[in-house]
Amino acid sequence: IEAVGKLNLANYVVITNEDGTYATITEVGYMEMGNQFKTVFLPGEICQDLVAPNGASLEAKNAVTAQSFSGSPACKIFGEDVKCFGLMNDAIGYVVPDNDYTMGDPVNHYHELISLGQGVASALMDGLQELAASIVRV
């Protein structure tokens, strides 16, 4: 992933931190159209379990780690009728729930091969939480 960013093969920049870890900057968004439609804007190809109610892979019994997803999916943040536009602003690869992320099963979990890592889903959902808290309703 670092090489992809440094070679500008994708539209994001990878930053090397002083402690040897890597980071990138991306953005999330939200839009409402009256009372009829609301959507989140997320970078990358999003596992729909992170958006829709009752996402199976968010539950421990269905996740490869046998743990539940610790964050809140978009439907819990903005309501069950929220939609998602993926690949918005940045193409950061697949976004797999942290609890269902594995590099040990490429047949059933190929998404991880084109992903920024295990913590991406929770980071994006945290960003949506911050965004929701900042919305002022009139």
mmCIF file of C-alpha atoms in Angstrom:
data_model
loop_
_atom_site.group_PDB
_atom_site.id
_atom_site.type_symbol
_atom_site.label_atom_id
_atom_site.label_comp_id
_atom_site.label_asym_id
_atom_site.label_seq_id
_atom_site.Cartn_x
_atom_site.Cartn_y
_atom_site.Cartn_z
ATOM 1 C CA ILE A 1 0.000 0.000 0.000
ATOM 2 C CA GLU A 2 2.854 2.400 0.771
ATOM 3 C CA ALA A 3 4.356 1.838 -2.688
ATOM 4 C CA VAL A 4 0.977 2.394 -4.363
ATOM 5 C CA GLY A 5 0.642 5.751 -2.616
ATOM 6 C CA LYS A 6 4.214 6.874 -3.249
ATOM 7 C CA LEU A 7 4.020 5.938 -6.932
ATOM 8 C CA ASN A 8 0.722 7.822 -7.276
ATOM 9 C CA LEU A 9 -1.026 4.720 -8.575
ATOM 10 C CA ALA A 10 -4.016 5.722 -6.459
ATOM 11 C CA ASN A 11 -5.316 9.132 -5.499
ATOM 12 C CA TYR A 12 -4.123 9.152 -1.907
ATOM 13 C CA VAL A 13 -0.826 9.912 -0.238
ATOM 14 C CA VAL A 14 0.731 7.558 2.302
ATOM 15 C CA ILE A 15 2.554 9.285 5.154
ATOM 16 C CA THR A 16 5.252 7.518 7.172
ATOM 17 C CA ASN A 17 5.002 8.512 10.830
ATOM 18 C CA GLU A 18 8.025 8.877 13.109
ATOM 19 C CA ASP A 19 7.171 5.599 14.862
ATOM 20 C CA GLY A 20 7.282 3.691 11.560
ATOM 21 C CA THR A 21 3.521 3.393 11.131
ATOM 22 C CA TYR A 22 1.699 4.616 8.059
ATOM 23 C CA ALA A 23 -1.210 6.995 7.645
ATOM 24 C CA THR A 24 -3.289 8.581 4.926
ATOM 25 C CA ILE A 25 -5.899 11.300 4.849
ATOM 26 C CA THR A 26 -9.337 10.729 3.382
ATOM 27 C CA GLU A 27 -12.798 12.114 3.995
ATOM 28 C CA VAL A 28 -16.371 11.074 4.693
ATOM 29 C CA GLY A 29 -19.553 12.985 3.952
ATOM 30 C CA TYR A 30 -23.281 13.062 4.522
ATOM 31 C CA MET A 31 -26.210 14.507 2.564
ATOM 32 C CA GLU A 32 -29.936 14.802 3.155
ATOM 33 C CA MET A 33 -32.499 15.736 0.521
ATOM 34 C CA GLY A 34 -35.509 16.915 2.473
ATOM 35 C CA ASN A 35 -37.093 14.054 4.388
ATOM 36 C CA GLN A 36 -36.892 11.742 1.389
ATOM 37 C CA PHE A 37 -33.277 10.665 1.053
ATOM 38 C CA LYS A 38 -30.100 10.545 3.107
ATOM 39 C CA THR A 39 -26.739 9.087 2.227
ATOM 40 C CA VAL A 40 -23.219 8.830 3.523
ATOM 41 C CA PHE A 41 -20.238 9.354 1.243
ATOM 42 C CA LEU A 42 -17.386 6.945 1.951
ATOM 43 C CA PRO A 43 -14.091 6.325 0.193
ATOM 44 C CA GLY A 44 -13.400 2.859 -1.141
ATOM 45 C CA GLU A 45 -15.651 -0.116 -1.716
ATOM 46 C CA ILE A 46 -17.650 -0.526 1.470
ATOM 47 C CA CYS A 47 -18.850 -3.805 2.939
ATOM 48 C CA GLN A 48 -22.590 -3.130 3.114
ATOM 49 C CA ASP A 49 -22.724 -4.592 6.616
ATOM 50 C CA LEU A 50 -21.163 -1.279 7.679
ATOM 51 C CA VAL A 51 -24.158 0.617 6.324
ATOM 52 C CA ALA A 52 -27.320 -1.501 6.454
ATOM 53 C CA PRO A 53 -29.178 -2.739 9.528
ATOM 54 C CA ASN A 54 -28.384 -6.245 10.754
ATOM 55 C CA GLY A 55 -24.988 -6.556 9.093
ATOM 56 C CA ALA A 56 -24.091 -10.221 9.514
ATOM 57 C CA SER A 57 -20.312 -9.821 9.559
ATOM 58 C CA LEU A 58 -20.562 -7.318 12.421
ATOM 59 C CA GLU A 59 -21.716 -10.090 14.744
ATOM 60 C CA ALA A 60 -19.163 -12.286 16.513
ATOM 61 C CA LYS A 61 -20.786 -15.523 15.347
ATOM 62 C CA ASN A 62 -20.280 -14.548 11.680
ATOM 63 C CA ALA A 63 -16.877 -12.857 11.903
ATOM 64 C CA VAL A 64 -13.556 -14.516 11.211
ATOM 65 C CA THR A 65 -12.203 -13.209 14.546
ATOM 66 C CA ALA A 66 -15.268 -14.429 16.500
ATOM 67 C CA GLN A 67 -15.601 -10.907 17.919
ATOM 68 C CA SER A 68 -18.259 -8.255 17.362
ATOM 69 C CA PHE A 69 -17.525 -5.027 15.500
ATOM 70 C CA SER A 70 -16.821 -2.410 18.145
ATOM 71 C CA GLY A 71 -17.989 0.603 16.152
ATOM 72 C CA SER A 72 -21.406 1.767 15.023
ATOM 73 C CA PRO A 73 -22.531 1.120 11.457
ATOM 74 C CA ALA A 74 -23.899 4.057 9.444
ATOM 75 C CA CYS A 75 -27.505 2.939 10.024
ATOM 76 C CA LYS A 76 -27.043 3.363 13.784
ATOM 77 C CA ILE A 77 -25.546 6.828 13.265
ATOM 78 C CA PHE A 78 -27.958 8.276 10.691
ATOM 79 C CA GLY A 79 -30.949 5.905 10.763
ATOM 80 C CA GLU A 80 -31.866 2.613 9.137
ATOM 81 C CA ASP A 81 -32.906 4.235 5.857
ATOM 82 C CA VAL A 82 -29.469 5.737 5.156
ATOM 83 C CA LYS A 83 -27.853 4.850 1.826
ATOM 84 C CA CYS A 84 -24.162 4.819 0.922
ATOM 85 C CA PHE A 85 -22.255 6.194 -2.042
ATOM 86 C CA GLY A 86 -18.908 4.416 -2.055
ATOM 87 C CA LEU A 87 -15.721 5.375 -3.887
ATOM 88 C CA MET A 88 -16.446 9.007 -3.087
ATOM 89 C CA ASN A 89 -13.495 11.407 -3.075
ATOM 90 C CA ASP A 90 -10.891 8.634 -2.675
ATOM 91 C CA ALA A 91 -10.381 5.075 -3.852
ATOM 92 C CA ILE A 92 -8.799 3.488 -0.787
ATOM 93 C CA GLY A 93 -9.654 -0.115 -1.655
ATOM 94 C CA TYR A 94 -12.046 -2.442 0.091
ATOM 95 C CA VAL A 95 -13.330 -1.514 3.541
ATOM 96 C CA VAL A 96 -13.893 -4.664 5.600
ATOM 97 C CA PRO A 97 -15.214 -4.586 9.193
ATOM 98 C CA ASP A 98 -12.284 -4.762 11.632
ATOM 99 C CA ASN A 99 -13.660 -7.902 13.285
ATOM 100 C CA ASP A 100 -13.962 -9.754 9.964
ATOM 101 C CA TYR A 101 -10.567 -8.775 8.548
ATOM 102 C CA THR A 102 -8.058 -11.535 7.831
ATOM 103 C CA MET A 103 -5.108 -12.045 5.522
ATOM 104 C CA GLY A 104 -5.218 -15.804 6.131
ATOM 105 C CA ASP A 105 -8.088 -16.792 3.827
ATOM 106 C CA PRO A 106 -7.554 -15.365 0.318
ATOM 107 C CA VAL A 107 -10.241 -17.605 -1.206
ATOM 108 C CA ASN A 108 -13.103 -16.251 0.924
ATOM 109 C CA HIS A 109 -11.502 -12.972 2.017
ATOM 110 C CA TYR A 110 -9.829 -11.588 -1.109
ATOM 111 C CA HIS A 111 -10.948 -8.043 -0.209
ATOM 112 C CA GLU A 112 -8.189 -7.652 2.341
ATOM 113 C CA LEU A 113 -5.560 -7.928 -0.410
ATOM 114 C CA ILE A 114 -6.741 -4.546 -1.718
ATOM 115 C CA SER A 115 -7.376 -2.773 1.564
ATOM 116 C CA LEU A 116 -5.560 -0.206 3.672
ATOM 117 C CA GLY A 117 -5.853 -2.434 6.728
ATOM 118 C CA GLN A 118 -7.840 -3.761 9.628
ATOM 119 C CA GLY A 119 -8.724 -0.459 11.307
ATOM 120 C CA VAL A 120 -10.102 1.345 8.261
ATOM 121 C CA ALA A 121 -13.777 0.505 8.854
ATOM 122 C CA SER A 122 -13.789 1.699 12.456
ATOM 123 C CA ALA A 123 -11.865 4.855 11.491
ATOM 124 C CA LEU A 124 -14.459 5.696 8.837
ATOM 125 C CA MET A 125 -17.373 4.976 11.183
ATOM 126 C CA ASP A 126 -15.695 7.170 13.834
ATOM 127 C CA GLY A 127 -15.495 9.895 11.186
ATOM 128 C CA LEU A 128 -19.224 9.527 10.531
ATOM 129 C CA GLN A 129 -19.886 9.793 14.292
ATOM 130 C CA GLU A 130 -17.914 13.049 14.423
ATOM 131 C CA LEU A 131 -19.721 14.342 11.349
ATOM 132 C CA ALA A 132 -23.135 13.495 12.822
ATOM 133 C CA ALA A 133 -22.252 15.305 16.048
ATOM 134 C CA SER A 134 -21.319 18.430 14.086
ATOM 135 C CA ILE A 135 -24.568 18.702 12.099
ATOM 136 C CA VAL A 136 -26.712 21.612 13.164
ATOM 137 C CA ARG A 137 -30.407 21.145 12.434
ATOM 138 C CA VAL A 138 -32.627 24.184 11.883
#
